[in-house]
Structure formats: C-alpha cells, structure tokens
Coordinates of C-alpha atoms in Angstrom, one line a residue:
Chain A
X927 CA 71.4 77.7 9.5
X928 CA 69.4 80.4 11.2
X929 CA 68.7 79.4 14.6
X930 CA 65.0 79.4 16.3
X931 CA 63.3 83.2 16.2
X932 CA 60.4 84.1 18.0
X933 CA 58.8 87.2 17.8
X934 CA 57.7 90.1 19.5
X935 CA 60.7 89.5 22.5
X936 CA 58.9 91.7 24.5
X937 CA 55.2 92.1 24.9
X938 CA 53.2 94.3 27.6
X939 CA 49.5 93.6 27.3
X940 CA 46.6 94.5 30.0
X941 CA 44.3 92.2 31.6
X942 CA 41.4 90.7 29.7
X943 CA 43.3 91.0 26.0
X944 CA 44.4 88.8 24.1
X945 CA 47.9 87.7 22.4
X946 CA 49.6 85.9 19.9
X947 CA 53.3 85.0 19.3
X948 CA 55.0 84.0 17.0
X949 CA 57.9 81.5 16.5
X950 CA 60.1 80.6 13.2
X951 CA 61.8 76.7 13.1
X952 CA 65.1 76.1 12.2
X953 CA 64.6 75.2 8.4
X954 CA 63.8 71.6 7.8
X955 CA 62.3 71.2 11.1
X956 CA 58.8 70.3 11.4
X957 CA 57.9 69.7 15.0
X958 CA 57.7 73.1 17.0
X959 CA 57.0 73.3 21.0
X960 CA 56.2 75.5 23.1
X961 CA 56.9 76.1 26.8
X962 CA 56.1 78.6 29.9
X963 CA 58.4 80.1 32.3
X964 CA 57.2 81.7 35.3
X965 CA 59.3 82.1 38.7
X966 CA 56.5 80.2 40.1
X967 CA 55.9 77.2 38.0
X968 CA 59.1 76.7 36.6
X969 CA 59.0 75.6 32.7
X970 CA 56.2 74.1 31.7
X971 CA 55.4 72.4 28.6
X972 CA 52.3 73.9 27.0
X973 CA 51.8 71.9 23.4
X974 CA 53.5 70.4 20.6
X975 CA 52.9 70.8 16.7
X976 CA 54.1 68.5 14.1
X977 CA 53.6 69.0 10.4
X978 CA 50.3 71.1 11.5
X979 CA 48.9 68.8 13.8
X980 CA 48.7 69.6 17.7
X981 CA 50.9 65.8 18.5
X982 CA 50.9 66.9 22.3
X983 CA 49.5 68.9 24.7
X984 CA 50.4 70.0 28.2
X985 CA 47.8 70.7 31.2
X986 CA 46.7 74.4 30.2
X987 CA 43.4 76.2 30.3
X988 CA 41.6 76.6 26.7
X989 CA 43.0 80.0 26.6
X990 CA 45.8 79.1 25.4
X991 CA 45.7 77.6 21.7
X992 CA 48.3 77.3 18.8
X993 CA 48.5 76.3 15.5
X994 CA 50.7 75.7 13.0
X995 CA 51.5 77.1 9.1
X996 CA 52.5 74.5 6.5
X997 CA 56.0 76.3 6.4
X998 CA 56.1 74.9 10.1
X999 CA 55.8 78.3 11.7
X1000 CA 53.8 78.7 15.0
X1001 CA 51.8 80.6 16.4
X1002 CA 50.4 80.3 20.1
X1003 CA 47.5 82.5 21.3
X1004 CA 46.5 83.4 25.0
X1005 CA 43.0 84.8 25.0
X1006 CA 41.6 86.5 28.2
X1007 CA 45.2 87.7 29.9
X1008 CA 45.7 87.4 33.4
X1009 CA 48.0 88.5 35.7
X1010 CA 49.4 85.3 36.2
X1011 CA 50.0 84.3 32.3
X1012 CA 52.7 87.1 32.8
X1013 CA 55.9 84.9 31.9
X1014 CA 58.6 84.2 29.2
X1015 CA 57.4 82.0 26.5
X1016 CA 60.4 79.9 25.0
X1017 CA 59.4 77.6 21.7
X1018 CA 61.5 75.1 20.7
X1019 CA 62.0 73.2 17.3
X1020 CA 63.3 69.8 16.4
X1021 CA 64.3 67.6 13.4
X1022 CA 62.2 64.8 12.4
X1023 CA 64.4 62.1 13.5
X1024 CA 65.7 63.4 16.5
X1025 CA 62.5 65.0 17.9
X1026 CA 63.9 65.1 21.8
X1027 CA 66.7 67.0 20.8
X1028 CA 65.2 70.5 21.2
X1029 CA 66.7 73.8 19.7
X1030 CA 64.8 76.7 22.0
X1031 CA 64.6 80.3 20.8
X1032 CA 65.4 83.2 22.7
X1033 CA 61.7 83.6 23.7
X1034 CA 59.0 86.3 24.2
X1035 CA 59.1 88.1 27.5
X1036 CA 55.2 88.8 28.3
X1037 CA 54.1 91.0 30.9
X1038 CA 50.5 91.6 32.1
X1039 CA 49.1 94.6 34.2
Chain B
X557 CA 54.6 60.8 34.3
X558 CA 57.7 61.7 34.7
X559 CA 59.3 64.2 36.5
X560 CA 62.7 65.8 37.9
X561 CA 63.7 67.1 40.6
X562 CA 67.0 69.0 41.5
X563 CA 67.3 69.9 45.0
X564 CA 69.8 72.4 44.7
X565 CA 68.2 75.4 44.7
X566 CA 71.3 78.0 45.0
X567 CA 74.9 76.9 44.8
X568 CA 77.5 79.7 45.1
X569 CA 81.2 78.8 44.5
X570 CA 84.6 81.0 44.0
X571 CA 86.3 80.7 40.3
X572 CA 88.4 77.6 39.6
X573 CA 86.2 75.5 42.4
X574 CA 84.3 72.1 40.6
X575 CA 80.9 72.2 41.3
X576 CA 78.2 69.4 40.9
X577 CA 74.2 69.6 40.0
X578 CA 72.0 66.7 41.3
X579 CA 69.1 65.7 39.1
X580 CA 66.8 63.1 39.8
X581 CA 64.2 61.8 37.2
X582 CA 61.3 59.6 37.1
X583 CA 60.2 58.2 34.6
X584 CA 58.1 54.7 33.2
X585 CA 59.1 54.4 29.8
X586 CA 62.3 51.8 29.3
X587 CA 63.6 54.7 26.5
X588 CA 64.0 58.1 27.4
X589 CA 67.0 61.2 27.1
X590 CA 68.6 63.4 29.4
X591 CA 69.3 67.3 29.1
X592 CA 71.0 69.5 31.0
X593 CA 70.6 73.4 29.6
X594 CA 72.4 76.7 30.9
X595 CA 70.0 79.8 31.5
X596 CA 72.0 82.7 31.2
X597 CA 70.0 86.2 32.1
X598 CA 69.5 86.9 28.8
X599 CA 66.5 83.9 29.2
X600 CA 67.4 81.5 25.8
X601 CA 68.5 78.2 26.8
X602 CA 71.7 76.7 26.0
X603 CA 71.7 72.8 25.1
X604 CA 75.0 71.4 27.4
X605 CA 74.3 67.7 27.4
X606 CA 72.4 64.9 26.0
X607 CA 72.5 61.3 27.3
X608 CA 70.1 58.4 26.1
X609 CA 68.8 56.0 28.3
X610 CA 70.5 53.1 26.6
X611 CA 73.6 54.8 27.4
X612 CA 75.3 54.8 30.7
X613 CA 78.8 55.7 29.5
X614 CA 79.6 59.2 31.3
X615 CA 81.8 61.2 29.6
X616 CA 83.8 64.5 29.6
X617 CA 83.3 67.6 27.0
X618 CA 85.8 70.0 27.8
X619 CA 85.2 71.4 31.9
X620 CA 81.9 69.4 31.5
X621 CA 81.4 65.9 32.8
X622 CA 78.4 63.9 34.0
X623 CA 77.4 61.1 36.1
X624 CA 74.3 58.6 34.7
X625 CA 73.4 56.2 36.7
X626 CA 70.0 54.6 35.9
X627 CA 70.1 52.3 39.4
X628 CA 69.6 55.6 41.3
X629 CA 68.2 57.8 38.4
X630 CA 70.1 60.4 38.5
X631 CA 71.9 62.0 36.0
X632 CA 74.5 64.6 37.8
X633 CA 76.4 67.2 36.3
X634 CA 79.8 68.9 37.0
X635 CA 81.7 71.7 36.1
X636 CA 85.3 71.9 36.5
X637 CA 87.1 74.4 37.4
X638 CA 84.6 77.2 37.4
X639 CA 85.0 80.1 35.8
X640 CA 82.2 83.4 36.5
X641 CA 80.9 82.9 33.0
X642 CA 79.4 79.7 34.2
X643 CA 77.6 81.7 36.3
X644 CA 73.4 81.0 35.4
X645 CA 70.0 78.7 36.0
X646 CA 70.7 75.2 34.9
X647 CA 68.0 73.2 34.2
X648 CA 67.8 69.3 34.4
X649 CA 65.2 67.6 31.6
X650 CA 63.4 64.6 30.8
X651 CA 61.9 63.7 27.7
X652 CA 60.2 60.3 26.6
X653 CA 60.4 58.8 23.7
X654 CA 58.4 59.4 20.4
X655 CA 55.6 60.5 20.2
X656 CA 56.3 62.2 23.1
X657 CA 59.7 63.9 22.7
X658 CA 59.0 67.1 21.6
X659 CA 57.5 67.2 25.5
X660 CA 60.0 67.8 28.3
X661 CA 59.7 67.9 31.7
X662 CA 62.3 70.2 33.0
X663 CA 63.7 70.5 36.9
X664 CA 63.1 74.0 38.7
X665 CA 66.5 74.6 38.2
X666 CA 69.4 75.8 40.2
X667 CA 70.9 78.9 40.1
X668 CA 74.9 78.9 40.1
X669 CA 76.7 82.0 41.0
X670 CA 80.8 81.8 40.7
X671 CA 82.5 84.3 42.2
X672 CA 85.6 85.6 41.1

C-alpha cells in the first residue's frame, strides 16, 4: 500500500495570505489528523477528521480550518499567515479499528516572511 | 489532559554505547497507548513502538527494548548498542482511547547524536 502523501512539501507564503495543504490517507483509512511542528511548541495536535466529520479538535485560532473529501482526503487551511504559523505540518492517517495507531506523512514544510 | 514529558533534552553517545529515553505521561483515562517515533532530518516520523495500557509486558525488537511501568508512568526506551544511524529527535506519545485516538500528545522530544 502507498503510504501517507501530503502535498506541496514545501511552501513559502508571505504574511497576511492564506494556504491550504493537502494530505492523501493510506487507502482504507478513514480517520486523517493533522499536527504542527514548530521548534517552539513542539508537535501539536491541531484536528481530527473521520469519515468527513471534524471528531477532534486541538486548541488553535479559527484560522486554521480543515475539511475532509468523501475519498478521505484532507485538506487543512491557514488563513491570515503569520510569522509564527511558519512550521512543518505532519498529517497522519489511521484504520478504523486501530485509530491510535497513527501512520504520519512526510509533511509540508511552511515558511512565512 | 494528558501530557508527557521527556526530560532529556540532548543525549550524545559514541557508536556501540546503549542509551536510554525517559518519558513520563499523564494521563486520566484507565485505557490509553504508548508511542515512541524516530525523527530523522528528513522531518517524517518513524513509528518504533507501541505499548497498550493493559499491557505491561516489556519486550525487545531487535536493538530496541522498553521499560512500562504504569506505578511510576513512565514508559522508557533503550537502544542497544548504538549505531550513528540512530542518530535523530525521538519523540514520546500519548494517546487516549477512542474517540480520542486519532489525538496525541507528543513529548518535546530528545535529540540523540551517536558518534562514531
């Protein structure tokens, strides 16, 4: 099976614009999270989706927003870029009945200026 | 909530040494899994080890081993006999059980550096 792809892996965007990435499950997963890496903050969990529905949600600002495709694709949106959204954004999918055991992509490196 | 901590920030060790990670969790939920992942520069991470809360066996995978212990909640991991390929962040992770475990709460990590 292909493994998790996320795409662009490397993104350079300027202050006040706005993003979206993009991430593929394995096939036959359902359940796709995302996560945020910054030196600073470590990884973060930013929100879950399951079969389309947003199942959890980590402590983020409303710019950032996902959604998911009935073919279990994600997206994740930041509006509004600031300087400090400048990380690497790692998505992770997971089978339906093991949803803790996490397959993570190879991520989207974002930069802000 | 849960959280983890690992307090090694920075280990450095020469090839062929055995090094341990310390990871400490929190958690309130009776059910809940154990991770470790390797970091390597390229930035994906690497799935190591899986342990379940119900589970306190420790076990070895090849120059992998680790030590659960749910009395002091900590879940510690060693590598034997290090090689420099080992060298990377490894992160520490927590995750609850459904319908919470696509949400993990990982450690800050610790960098390991072998040297050869």
């Amino acid at each position: 099976k292909a493994g998790v792809t996320q795409t662009p892996r490397y993104l350079i965007k300027t202050r006040g614009q706005q993003v979206t990435l993009s991430c593929s499950p394995i096939s036959g997963h359902r359940s796709v999270s995302w996560y945020q890496q910054t030196p600073g903050q470590g990884l973060q969990f930013l929100f879950e989706y399951f079969s389309e529905t947003q199942r959890n949600k980590g402590n983020f600002p409303g710019r950032f927003s996902g959604r998911q495709f009935s073919n279990s694709r994600s997206e994740m949106n930041v509006s509004t870029l600031e300087l400090g959204d400048s990380a690497l954004y790692l998505c992770a999918s997971s089978p339906d009945n093991k949803p803790y055991e996490q397959y993570f992509g190879p991520g989207t490196r974002l930069t802000v200026t | 909530a849960q959280k983890v901590t690992q307090a090694q920030t920075e280990i450095s060790v020469v090839e062929k040494e055995d090094v341990t990670l310390d990871c400490v969790y929190e958690t309130r939920d009776t059910t809940y899994y154990l991770f470790w992942y390797k970091q390597p520069p390229s930035g994906e991470l690497v799935f190591l080890i899986r342990r379940n809360s119900f589970d306190e066996q420790n076990e070895i995978s090849g120059r992998y081993s680790w030590n659960f212990q749910k009395s002091t909640s900590s879940f510690n991991f060693t590598i034997t006999a290090s090689q420099v390929v080992d060298s990377a962040v490894y992160f520490c992770a927590l995750s609850e059980k459904s319908p919470n475990a696509g949400k993990s709460t990982f450690g800050d990590g610790t960098t390991l550096t072998v040297k050869p």
